[in-house]
Tab-separated table of C-alpha atoms and ligand atoms in Angstrom:
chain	number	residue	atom	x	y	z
A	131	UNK	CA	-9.654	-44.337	-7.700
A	132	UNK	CA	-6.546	-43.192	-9.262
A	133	UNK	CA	-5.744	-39.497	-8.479
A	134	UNK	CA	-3.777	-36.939	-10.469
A	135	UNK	CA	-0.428	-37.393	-11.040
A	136	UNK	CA	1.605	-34.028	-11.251
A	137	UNK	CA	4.247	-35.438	-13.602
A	138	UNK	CA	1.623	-36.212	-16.258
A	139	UNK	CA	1.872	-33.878	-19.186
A	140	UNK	CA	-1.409	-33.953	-19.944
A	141	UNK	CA	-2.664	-33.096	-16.316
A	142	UNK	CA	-0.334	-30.005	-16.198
A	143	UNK	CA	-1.595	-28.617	-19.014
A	144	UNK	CA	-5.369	-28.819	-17.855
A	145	UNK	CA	-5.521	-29.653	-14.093
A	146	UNK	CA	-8.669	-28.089	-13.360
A	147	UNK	CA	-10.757	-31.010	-14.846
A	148	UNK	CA	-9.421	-33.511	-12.663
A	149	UNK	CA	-10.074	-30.963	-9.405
A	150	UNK	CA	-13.145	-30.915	-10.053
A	151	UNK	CA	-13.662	-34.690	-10.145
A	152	UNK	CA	-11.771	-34.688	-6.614
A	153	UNK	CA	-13.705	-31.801	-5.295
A	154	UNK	CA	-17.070	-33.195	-6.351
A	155	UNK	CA	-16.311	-36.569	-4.512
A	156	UNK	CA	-14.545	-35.241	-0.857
A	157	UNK	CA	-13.099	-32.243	0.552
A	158	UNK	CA	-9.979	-34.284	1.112
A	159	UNK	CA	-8.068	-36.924	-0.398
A	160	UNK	CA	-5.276	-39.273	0.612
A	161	UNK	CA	-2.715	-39.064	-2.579
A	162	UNK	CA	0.097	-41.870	-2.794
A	163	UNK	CA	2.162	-40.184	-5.511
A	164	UNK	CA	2.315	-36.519	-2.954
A	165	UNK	CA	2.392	-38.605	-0.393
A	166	UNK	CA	0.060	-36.245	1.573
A	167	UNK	CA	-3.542	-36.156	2.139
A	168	UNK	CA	-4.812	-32.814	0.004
A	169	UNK	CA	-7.552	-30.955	0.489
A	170	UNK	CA	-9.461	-29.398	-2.390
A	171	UNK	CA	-12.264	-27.459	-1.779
A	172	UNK	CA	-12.131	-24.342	-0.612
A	173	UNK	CA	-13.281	-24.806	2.834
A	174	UNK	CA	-11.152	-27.232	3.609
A	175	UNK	CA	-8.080	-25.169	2.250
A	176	UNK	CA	-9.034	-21.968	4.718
A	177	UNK	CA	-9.627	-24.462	7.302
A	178	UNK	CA	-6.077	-26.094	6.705
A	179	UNK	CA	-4.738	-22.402	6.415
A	180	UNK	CA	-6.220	-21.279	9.270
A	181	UNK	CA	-5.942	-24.073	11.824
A	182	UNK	CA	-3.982	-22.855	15.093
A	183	UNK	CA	-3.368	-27.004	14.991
A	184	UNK	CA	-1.518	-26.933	11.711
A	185	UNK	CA	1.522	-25.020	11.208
A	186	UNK	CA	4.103	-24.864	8.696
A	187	UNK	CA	7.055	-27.262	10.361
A	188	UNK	CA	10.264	-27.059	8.201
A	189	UNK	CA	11.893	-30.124	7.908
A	190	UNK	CA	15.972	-30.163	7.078
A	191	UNK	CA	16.241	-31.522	3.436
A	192	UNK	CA	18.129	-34.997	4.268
A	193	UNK	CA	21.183	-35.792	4.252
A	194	UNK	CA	20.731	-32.390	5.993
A	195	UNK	CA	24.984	-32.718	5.887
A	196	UNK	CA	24.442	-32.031	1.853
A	197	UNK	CA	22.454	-29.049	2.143
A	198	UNK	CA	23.876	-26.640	4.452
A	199	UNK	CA	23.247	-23.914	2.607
A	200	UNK	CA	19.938	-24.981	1.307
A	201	UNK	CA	18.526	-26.067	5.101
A	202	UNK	CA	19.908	-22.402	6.287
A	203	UNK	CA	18.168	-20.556	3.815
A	204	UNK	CA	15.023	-22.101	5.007
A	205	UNK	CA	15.260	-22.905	8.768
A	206	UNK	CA	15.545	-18.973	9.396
A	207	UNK	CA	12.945	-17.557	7.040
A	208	UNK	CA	9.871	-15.972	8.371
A	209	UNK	CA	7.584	-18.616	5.938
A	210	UNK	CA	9.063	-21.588	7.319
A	211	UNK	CA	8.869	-20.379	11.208
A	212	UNK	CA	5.367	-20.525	13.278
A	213	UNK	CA	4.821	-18.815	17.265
A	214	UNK	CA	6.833	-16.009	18.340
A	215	UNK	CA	9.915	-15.990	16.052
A	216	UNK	CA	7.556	-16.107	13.460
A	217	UNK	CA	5.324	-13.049	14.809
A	218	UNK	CA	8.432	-11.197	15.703
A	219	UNK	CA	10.108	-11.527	12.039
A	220	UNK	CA	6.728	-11.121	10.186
A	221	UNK	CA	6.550	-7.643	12.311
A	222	UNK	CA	10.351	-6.895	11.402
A	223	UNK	CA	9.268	-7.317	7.484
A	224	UNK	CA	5.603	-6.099	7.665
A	225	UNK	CA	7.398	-2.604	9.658
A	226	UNK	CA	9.841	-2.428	7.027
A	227	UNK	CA	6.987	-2.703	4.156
A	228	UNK	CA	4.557	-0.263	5.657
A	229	UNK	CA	7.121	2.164	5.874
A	230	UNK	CA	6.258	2.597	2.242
A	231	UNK	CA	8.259	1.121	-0.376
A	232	UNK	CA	5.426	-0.120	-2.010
A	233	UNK	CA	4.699	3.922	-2.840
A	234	UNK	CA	8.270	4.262	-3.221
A	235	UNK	CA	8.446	1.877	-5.673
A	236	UNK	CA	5.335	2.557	-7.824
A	237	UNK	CA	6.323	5.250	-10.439
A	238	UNK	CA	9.487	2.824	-11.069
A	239	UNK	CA	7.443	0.346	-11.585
A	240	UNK	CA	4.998	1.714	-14.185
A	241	UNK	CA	7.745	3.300	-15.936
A	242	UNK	CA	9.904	-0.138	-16.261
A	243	UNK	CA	6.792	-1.930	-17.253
A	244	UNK	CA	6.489	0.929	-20.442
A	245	UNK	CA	9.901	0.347	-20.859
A	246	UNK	CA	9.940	-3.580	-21.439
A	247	UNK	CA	6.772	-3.660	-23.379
A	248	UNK	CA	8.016	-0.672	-25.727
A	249	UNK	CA	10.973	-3.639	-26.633
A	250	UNK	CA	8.984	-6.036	-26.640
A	251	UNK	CA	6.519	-4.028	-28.965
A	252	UNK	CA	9.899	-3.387	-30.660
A	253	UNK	CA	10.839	-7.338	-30.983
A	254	UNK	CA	7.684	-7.873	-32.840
A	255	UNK	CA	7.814	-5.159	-35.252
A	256	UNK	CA	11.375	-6.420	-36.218
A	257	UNK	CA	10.632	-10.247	-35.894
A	258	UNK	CA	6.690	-10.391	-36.476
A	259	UNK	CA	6.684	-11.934	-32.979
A	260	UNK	CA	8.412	-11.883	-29.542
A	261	UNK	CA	8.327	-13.885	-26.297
A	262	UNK	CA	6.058	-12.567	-23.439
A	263	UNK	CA	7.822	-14.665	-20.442
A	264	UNK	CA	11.393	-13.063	-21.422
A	265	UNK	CA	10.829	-9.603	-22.392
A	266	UNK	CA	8.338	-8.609	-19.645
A	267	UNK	CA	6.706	-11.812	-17.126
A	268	UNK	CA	10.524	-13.102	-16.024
A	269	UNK	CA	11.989	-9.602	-16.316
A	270	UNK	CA	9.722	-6.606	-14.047
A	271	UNK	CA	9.215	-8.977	-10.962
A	272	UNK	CA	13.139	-9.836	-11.079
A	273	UNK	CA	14.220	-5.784	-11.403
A	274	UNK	CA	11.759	-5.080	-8.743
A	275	UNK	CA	12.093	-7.513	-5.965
A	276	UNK	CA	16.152	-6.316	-6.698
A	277	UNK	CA	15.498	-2.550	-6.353
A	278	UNK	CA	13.085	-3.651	-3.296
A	279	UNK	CA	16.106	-4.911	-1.369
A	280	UNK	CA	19.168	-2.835	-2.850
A	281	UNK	CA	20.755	-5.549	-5.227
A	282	UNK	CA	23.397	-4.025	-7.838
A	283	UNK	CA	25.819	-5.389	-9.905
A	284	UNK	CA	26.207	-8.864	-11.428
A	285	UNK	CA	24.066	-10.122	-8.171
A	286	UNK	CA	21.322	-9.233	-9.920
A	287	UNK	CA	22.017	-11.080	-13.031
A	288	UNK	CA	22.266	-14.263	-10.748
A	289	UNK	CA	19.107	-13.673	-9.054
A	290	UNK	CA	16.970	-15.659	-11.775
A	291	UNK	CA	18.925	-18.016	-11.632
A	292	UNK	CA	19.440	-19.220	-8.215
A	293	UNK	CA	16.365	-18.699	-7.220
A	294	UNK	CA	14.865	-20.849	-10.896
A	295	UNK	CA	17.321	-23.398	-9.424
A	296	UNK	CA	16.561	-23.448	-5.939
A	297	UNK	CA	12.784	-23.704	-6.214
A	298	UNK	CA	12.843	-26.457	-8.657
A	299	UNK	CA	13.514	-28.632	-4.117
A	300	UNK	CA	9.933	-27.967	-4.318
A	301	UNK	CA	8.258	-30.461	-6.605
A	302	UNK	CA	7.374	-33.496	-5.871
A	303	UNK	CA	10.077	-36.466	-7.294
A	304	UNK	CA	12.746	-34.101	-7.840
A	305	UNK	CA	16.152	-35.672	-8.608
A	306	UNK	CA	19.490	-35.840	-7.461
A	307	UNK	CA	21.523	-33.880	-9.954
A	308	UNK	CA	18.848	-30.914	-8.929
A	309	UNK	CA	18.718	-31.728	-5.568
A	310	UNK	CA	22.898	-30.656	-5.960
A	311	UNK	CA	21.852	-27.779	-8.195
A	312	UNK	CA	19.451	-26.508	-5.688
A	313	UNK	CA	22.295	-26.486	-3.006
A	314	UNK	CA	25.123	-24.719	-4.905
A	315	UNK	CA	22.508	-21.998	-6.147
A	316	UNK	CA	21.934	-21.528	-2.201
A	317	UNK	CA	25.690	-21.159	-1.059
A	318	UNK	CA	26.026	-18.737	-3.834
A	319	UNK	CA	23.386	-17.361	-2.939
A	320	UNK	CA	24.191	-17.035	1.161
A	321	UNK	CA	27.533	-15.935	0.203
A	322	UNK	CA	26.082	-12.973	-1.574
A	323	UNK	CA	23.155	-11.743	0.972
A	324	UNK	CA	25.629	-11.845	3.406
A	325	UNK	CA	28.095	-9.839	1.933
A	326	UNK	CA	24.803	-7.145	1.098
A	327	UNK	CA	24.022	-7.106	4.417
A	328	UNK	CA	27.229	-6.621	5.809
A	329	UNK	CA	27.701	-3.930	3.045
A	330	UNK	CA	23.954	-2.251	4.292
A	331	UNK	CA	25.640	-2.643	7.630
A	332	UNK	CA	28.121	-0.035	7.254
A	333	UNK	CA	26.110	1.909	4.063
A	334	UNK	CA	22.763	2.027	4.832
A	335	UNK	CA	20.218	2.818	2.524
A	336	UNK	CA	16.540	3.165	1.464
A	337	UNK	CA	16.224	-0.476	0.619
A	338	UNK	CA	14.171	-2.818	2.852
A	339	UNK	CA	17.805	-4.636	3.832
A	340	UNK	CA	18.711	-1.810	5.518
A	341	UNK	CA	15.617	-1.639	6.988
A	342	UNK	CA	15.794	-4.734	8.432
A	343	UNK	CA	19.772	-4.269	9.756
A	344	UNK	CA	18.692	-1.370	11.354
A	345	UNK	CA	15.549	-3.530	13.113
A	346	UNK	CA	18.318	-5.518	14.695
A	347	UNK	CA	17.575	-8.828	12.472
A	348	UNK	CA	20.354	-11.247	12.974
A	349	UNK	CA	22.530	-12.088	10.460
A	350	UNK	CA	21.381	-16.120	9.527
A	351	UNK	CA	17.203	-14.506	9.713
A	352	UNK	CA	18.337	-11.569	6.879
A	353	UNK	CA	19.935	-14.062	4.714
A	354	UNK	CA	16.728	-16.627	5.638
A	355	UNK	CA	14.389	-13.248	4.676
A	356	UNK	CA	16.019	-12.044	2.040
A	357	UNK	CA	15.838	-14.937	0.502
A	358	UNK	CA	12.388	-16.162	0.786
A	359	UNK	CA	11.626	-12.282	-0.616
A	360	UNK	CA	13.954	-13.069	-3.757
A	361	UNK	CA	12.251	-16.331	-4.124
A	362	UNK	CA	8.404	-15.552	-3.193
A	363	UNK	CA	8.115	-12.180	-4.046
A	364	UNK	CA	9.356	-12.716	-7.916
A	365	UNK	CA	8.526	-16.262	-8.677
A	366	UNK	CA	5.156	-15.929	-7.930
A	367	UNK	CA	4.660	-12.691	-10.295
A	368	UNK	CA	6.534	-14.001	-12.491
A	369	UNK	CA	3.733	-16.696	-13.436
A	370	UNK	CA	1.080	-14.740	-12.447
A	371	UNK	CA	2.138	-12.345	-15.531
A	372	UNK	CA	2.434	-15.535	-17.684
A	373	UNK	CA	-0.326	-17.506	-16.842
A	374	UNK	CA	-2.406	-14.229	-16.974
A	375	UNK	CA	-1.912	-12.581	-20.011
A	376	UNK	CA	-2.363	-16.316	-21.703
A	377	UNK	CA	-5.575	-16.689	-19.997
A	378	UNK	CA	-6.394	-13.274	-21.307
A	379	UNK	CA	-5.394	-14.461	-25.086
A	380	UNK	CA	-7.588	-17.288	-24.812
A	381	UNK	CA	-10.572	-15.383	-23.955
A	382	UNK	CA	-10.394	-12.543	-26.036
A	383	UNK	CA	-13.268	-10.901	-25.250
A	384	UNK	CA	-12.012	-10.721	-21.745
A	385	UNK	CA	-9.175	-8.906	-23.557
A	386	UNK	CA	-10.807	-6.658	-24.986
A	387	UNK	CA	-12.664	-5.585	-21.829
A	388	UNK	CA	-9.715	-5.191	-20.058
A	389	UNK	CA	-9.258	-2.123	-22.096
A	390	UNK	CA	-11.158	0.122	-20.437
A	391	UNK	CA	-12.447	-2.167	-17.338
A	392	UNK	CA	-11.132	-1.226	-14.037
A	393	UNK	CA	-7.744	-3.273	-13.537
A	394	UNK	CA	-8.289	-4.154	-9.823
A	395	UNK	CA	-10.992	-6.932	-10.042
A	396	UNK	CA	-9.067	-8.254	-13.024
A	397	UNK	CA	-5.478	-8.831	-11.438
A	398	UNK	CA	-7.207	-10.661	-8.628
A	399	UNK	CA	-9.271	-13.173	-11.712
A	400	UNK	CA	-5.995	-14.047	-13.097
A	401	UNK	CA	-4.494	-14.942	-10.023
A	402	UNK	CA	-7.887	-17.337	-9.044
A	403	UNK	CA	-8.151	-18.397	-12.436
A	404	UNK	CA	-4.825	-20.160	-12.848
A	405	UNK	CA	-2.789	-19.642	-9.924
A	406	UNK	CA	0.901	-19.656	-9.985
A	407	UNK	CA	1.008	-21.345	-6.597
A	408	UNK	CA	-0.811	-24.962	-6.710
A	409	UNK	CA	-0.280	-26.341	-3.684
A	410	UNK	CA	1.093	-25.255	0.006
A	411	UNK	CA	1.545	-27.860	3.193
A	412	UNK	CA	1.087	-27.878	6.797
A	413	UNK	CA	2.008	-30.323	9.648
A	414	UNK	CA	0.189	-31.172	12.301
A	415	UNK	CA	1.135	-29.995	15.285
A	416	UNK	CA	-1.545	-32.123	17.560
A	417	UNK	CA	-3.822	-34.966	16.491
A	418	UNK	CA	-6.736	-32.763	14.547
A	419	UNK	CA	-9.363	-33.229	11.549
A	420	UNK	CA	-9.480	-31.357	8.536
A	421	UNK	CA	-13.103	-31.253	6.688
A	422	UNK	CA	-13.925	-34.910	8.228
A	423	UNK	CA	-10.206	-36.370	7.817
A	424	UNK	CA	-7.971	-37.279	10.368
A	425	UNK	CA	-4.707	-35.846	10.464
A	426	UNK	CA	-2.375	-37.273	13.213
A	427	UNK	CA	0.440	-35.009	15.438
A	428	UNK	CA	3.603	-35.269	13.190
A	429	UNK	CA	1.659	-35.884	10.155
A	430	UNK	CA	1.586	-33.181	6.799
A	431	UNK	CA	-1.073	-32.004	4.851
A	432	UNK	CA	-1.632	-30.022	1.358
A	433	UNK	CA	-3.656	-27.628	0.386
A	434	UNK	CA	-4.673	-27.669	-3.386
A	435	UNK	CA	-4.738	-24.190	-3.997
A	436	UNK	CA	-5.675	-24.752	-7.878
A	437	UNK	CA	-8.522	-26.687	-6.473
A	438	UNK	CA	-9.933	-24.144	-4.056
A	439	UNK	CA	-9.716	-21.223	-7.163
A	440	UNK	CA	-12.254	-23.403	-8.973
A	441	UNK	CA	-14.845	-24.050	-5.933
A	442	UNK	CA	-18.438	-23.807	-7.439
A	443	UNK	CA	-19.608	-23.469	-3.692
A	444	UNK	CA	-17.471	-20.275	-3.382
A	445	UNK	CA	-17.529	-18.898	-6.978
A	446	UNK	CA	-20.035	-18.316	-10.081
A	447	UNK	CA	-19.184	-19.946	-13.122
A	448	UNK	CA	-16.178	-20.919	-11.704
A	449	UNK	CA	-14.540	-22.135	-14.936
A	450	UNK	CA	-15.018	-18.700	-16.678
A	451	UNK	CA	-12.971	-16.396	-16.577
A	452	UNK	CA	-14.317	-13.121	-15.647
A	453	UNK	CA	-12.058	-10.196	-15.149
A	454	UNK	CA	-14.587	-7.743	-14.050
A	455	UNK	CA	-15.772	-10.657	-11.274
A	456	UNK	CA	-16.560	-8.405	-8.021
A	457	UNK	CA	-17.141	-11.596	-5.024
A	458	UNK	CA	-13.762	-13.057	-5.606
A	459	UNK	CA	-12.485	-14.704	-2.188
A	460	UNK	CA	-10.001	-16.624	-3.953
A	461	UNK	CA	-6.853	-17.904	-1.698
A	462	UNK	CA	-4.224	-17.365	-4.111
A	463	UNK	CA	-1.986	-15.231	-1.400
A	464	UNK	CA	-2.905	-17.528	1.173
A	465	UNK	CA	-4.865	-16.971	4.598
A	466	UNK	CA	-4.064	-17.003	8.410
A	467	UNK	CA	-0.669	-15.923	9.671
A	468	UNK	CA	1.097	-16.805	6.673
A	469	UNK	CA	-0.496	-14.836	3.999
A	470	UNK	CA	1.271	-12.925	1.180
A	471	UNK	CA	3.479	-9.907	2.788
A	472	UNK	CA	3.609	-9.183	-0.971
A	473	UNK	CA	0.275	-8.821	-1.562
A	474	UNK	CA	0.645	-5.048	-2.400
A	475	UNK	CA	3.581	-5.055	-4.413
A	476	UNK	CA	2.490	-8.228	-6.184
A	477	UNK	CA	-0.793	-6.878	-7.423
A	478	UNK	CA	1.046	-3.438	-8.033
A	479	UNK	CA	3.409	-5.191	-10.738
A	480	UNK	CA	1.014	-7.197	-12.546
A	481	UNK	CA	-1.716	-4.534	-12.670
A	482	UNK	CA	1.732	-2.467	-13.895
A	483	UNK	CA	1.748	-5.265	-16.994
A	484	UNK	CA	-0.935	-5.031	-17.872
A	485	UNK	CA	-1.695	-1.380	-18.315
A	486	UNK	CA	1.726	-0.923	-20.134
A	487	UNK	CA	0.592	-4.123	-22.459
A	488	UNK	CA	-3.632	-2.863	-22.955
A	489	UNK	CA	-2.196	1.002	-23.627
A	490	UNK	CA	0.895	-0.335	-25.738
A	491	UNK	CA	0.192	-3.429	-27.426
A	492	UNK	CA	-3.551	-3.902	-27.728
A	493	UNK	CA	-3.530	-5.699	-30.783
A	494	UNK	CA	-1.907	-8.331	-28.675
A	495	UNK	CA	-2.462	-12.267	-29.835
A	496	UNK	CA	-0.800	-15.545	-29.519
A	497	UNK	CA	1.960	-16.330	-32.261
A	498	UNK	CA	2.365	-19.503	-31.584
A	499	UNK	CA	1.560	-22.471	-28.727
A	500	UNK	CA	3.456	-21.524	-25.729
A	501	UNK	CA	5.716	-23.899	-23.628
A	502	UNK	CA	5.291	-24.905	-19.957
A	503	UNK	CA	7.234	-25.326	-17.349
A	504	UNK	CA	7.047	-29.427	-16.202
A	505	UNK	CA	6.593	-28.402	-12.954
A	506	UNK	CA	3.225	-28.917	-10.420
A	507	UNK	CA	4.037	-26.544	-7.777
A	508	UNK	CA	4.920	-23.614	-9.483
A	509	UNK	CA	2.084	-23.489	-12.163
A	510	UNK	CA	4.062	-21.418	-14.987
A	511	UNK	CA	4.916	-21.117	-18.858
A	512	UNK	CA	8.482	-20.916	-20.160
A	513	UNK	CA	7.639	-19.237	-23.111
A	514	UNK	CA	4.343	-16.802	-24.566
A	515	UNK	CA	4.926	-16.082	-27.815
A	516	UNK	CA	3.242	-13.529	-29.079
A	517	UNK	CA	2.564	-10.763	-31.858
A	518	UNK	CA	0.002	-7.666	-32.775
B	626	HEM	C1	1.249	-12.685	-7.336
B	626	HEM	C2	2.342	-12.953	-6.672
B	626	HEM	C3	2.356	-13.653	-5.328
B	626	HEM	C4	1.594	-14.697	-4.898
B	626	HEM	C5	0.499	-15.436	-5.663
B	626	HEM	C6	2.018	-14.988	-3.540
B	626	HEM	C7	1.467	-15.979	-2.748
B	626	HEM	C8	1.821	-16.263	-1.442
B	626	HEM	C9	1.227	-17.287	-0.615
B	626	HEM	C10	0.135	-18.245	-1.067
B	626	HEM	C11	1.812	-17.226	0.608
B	626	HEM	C12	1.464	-18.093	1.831
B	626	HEM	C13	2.169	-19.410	1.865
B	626	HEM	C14	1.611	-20.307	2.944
B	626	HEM	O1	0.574	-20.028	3.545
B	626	HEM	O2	2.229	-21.365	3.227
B	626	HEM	C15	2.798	-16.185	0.560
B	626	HEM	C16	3.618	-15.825	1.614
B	626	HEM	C17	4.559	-14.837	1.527
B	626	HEM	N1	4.791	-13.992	0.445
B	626	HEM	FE1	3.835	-13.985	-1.326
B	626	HEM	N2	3.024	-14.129	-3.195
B	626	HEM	C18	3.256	-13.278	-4.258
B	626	HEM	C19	4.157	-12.252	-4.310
B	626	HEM	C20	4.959	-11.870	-3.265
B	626	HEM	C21	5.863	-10.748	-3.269
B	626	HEM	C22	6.035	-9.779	-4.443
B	626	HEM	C23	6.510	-10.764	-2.055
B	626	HEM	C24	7.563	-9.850	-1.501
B	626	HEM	C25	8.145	-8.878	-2.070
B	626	HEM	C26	5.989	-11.853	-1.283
B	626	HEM	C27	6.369	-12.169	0.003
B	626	HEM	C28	5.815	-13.145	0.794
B	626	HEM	C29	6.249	-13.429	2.154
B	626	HEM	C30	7.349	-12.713	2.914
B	626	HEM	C31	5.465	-14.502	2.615
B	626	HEM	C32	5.565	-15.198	3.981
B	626	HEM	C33	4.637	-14.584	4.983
B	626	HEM	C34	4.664	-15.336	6.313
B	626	HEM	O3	5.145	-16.463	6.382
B	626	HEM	O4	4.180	-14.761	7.293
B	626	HEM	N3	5.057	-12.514	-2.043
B	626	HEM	N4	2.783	-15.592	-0.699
């Protein structure tokens, strides 16, 4: 049978149908196009998640002399590392986090999320409409994963961009002239964590960079972990945001009980109902099975994370969405060693959006079809236009 092919217009814009075709036929799939087996149901995806066999094994993008920068960036971050290093860095960061700049951050947080939907409320009284992704999705997870880690200056204009630039490596097919892209937006990028750190170095302050000089992280793992923390901890929200607040103007009676329904159960439905992550891989580390398939030492594996959000063993009405759903076990921050260091912050910002946007804008509607973003991976919209 012919499986899904994430270039395919059509599929990106609806996915979940052909999931659920694939999930109703086998845990897990050999795909051609991915060139990975990939599990979709939700057992198998904790399984692959969780298996002390499996373990995320970076290998150098090739010819690994083209992408210095790009190949450092990832050989010393905390995702990409398994074992000890990985323990000892994920302790480094998970110290640094718990010694509370989620709190720290949360006033700042609510109060820039007023701020941007008070312009963008502004945009659409001037304009009769406004775009979501710009004025508040691509713009609070940016300014906060900055102020998280002490960025100033016209660093944290670039930010967007290199990061935009530098996860467009993981799609499937990608081409040269972005493969290039990817690694001048990382030596830019190296160049400019390592001048922050070495400024933190002699001026600490109450950032989670200094936090992590003073820890005693070398200087290639800070640039590795500051970077994966750019890249994961805005990317992510960023989409999550976007994909959400569509979601919510497609079901608008889900809308309009968001407006006085608890906000907790609801940021965790947007994030099963379309996640912004699709699809995460692991390599085997010794020959091992996943949900009946083989997977040889050596070989990779994918799990569908899309898939898994959709599971009708695992969820009611798993096609509805349901933002005062109460069992929701869904895997969009992951499981096992590797899941989301973010969690906190992420579902602070988003729950942050969406108060500012229910207690500011809650006329809110769709103005117009929004755009997508052709890519698999990162499941996102470039533009939400919208009005009141
Ligand atoms: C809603 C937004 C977010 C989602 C959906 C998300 C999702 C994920 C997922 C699925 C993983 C595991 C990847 C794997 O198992 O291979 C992960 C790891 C990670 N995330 Fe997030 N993330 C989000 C926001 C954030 C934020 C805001 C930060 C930081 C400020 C962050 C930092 C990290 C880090 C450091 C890891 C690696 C943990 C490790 O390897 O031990 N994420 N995230």
């Amino acid at each position: 049978m012919s499986l899904f092919d994430p270039a395919d217009g059509a599929f990106l814009a609806d996915p979940y149908p052909a999931f659920a075709l694939l999930r109703a036929l086998a845990p897990v799939h050999d795909h051609p196009l991915l060139g990975t087996p990939v599990a979709v149901s939700h057992a198998a995806c904790s399984a692959l998640l969780r298996g002390r066999d499996l373990g995320r094994i970076w290998a150098d993008a090739e010819p690994a002399a083209e992408f210095g920068a790009f190949n450092l960036l990832h050989r010393n971050s905390l995702l990409e590392r398994e074992g000890e290093p990985h323990h000892r860095l994920r302790g480094l960061v998970a110290g640094a986090f718990n010694r509370g700049h989620t709190a720290r951050l949360e006033p700042w947080v609510r109060g820039l999320a007023g701020r941007l939907v008070d312009d963008l409320a502004a945009g659409v009284a001037a304009d009769g409409r406004a775009d979501l992704i710009a004025g508040l999705a691509a713009t609070l997870p940016v300014e906060v994963i900055a102020e998280l880690l002490g960025v100033a200056g016209p660093e944290r204009e670039a930010l967007r961009g290199w990061s935009n630039t530098i996860v467009a490596m993981y799609e499937p097919g990608v081409d040269d002239g972005r493969r290039a892209a990817a690694e001048r937006a990382s030596a830019e990028f190296v160049d400019a964590l390592r001048g922050l750190a070495e400024h933190r170095r002699r001026h600490p302050g109450e950032d989670l960079v200094s936090d992590l000089v003073a820890a005693g992280v070398d200087s290639d793992e800070l640039v590795g972990t500051a970077a994966l923390l750019l890249m994961a901890g805005h990317e992510a929200t960023v989409n999550v945001i976007g994909n959400g607040v569509l979601a919510l103007l497609r079901h608008p009676v889900q809308w309009s009980v968001l407006a006085t329904a608890p906000l907790a159960p609801a940021v965790e439905e947007l994030i099963r109902y379309d996640p912004p992550l699709q699809l995460f891989e692991r390599t085997a580390v010794v020959d091992t099975v996943v949900a009946g398939h083989p997977v040889p030492a050596g070989t990779r594996i994918a799990a569908l994370l899309g898939a898994a959000a959709r599971d009708p063993q695992v969820f009611e009405r798993p096609d509805e969405l349901d933002v005062t759903r109460i069992h929701n076990p869904h895997l969009g921050f992951g499981l096992g060693v590797h899941y989301c260091l973010g969690a906190p912050l992420a579902r602070l910002e988003v729950a942050a959006a969406l108060d500012a946007l229910r207690t500011r804008m809650r006329g809110l509607t769709l103005a117009a079809e929004p755009q997508r973003r052709p890519s698999f991976v990162m499941r996102g919209l470039r533009t939400l236009p919208v009005t009141t």
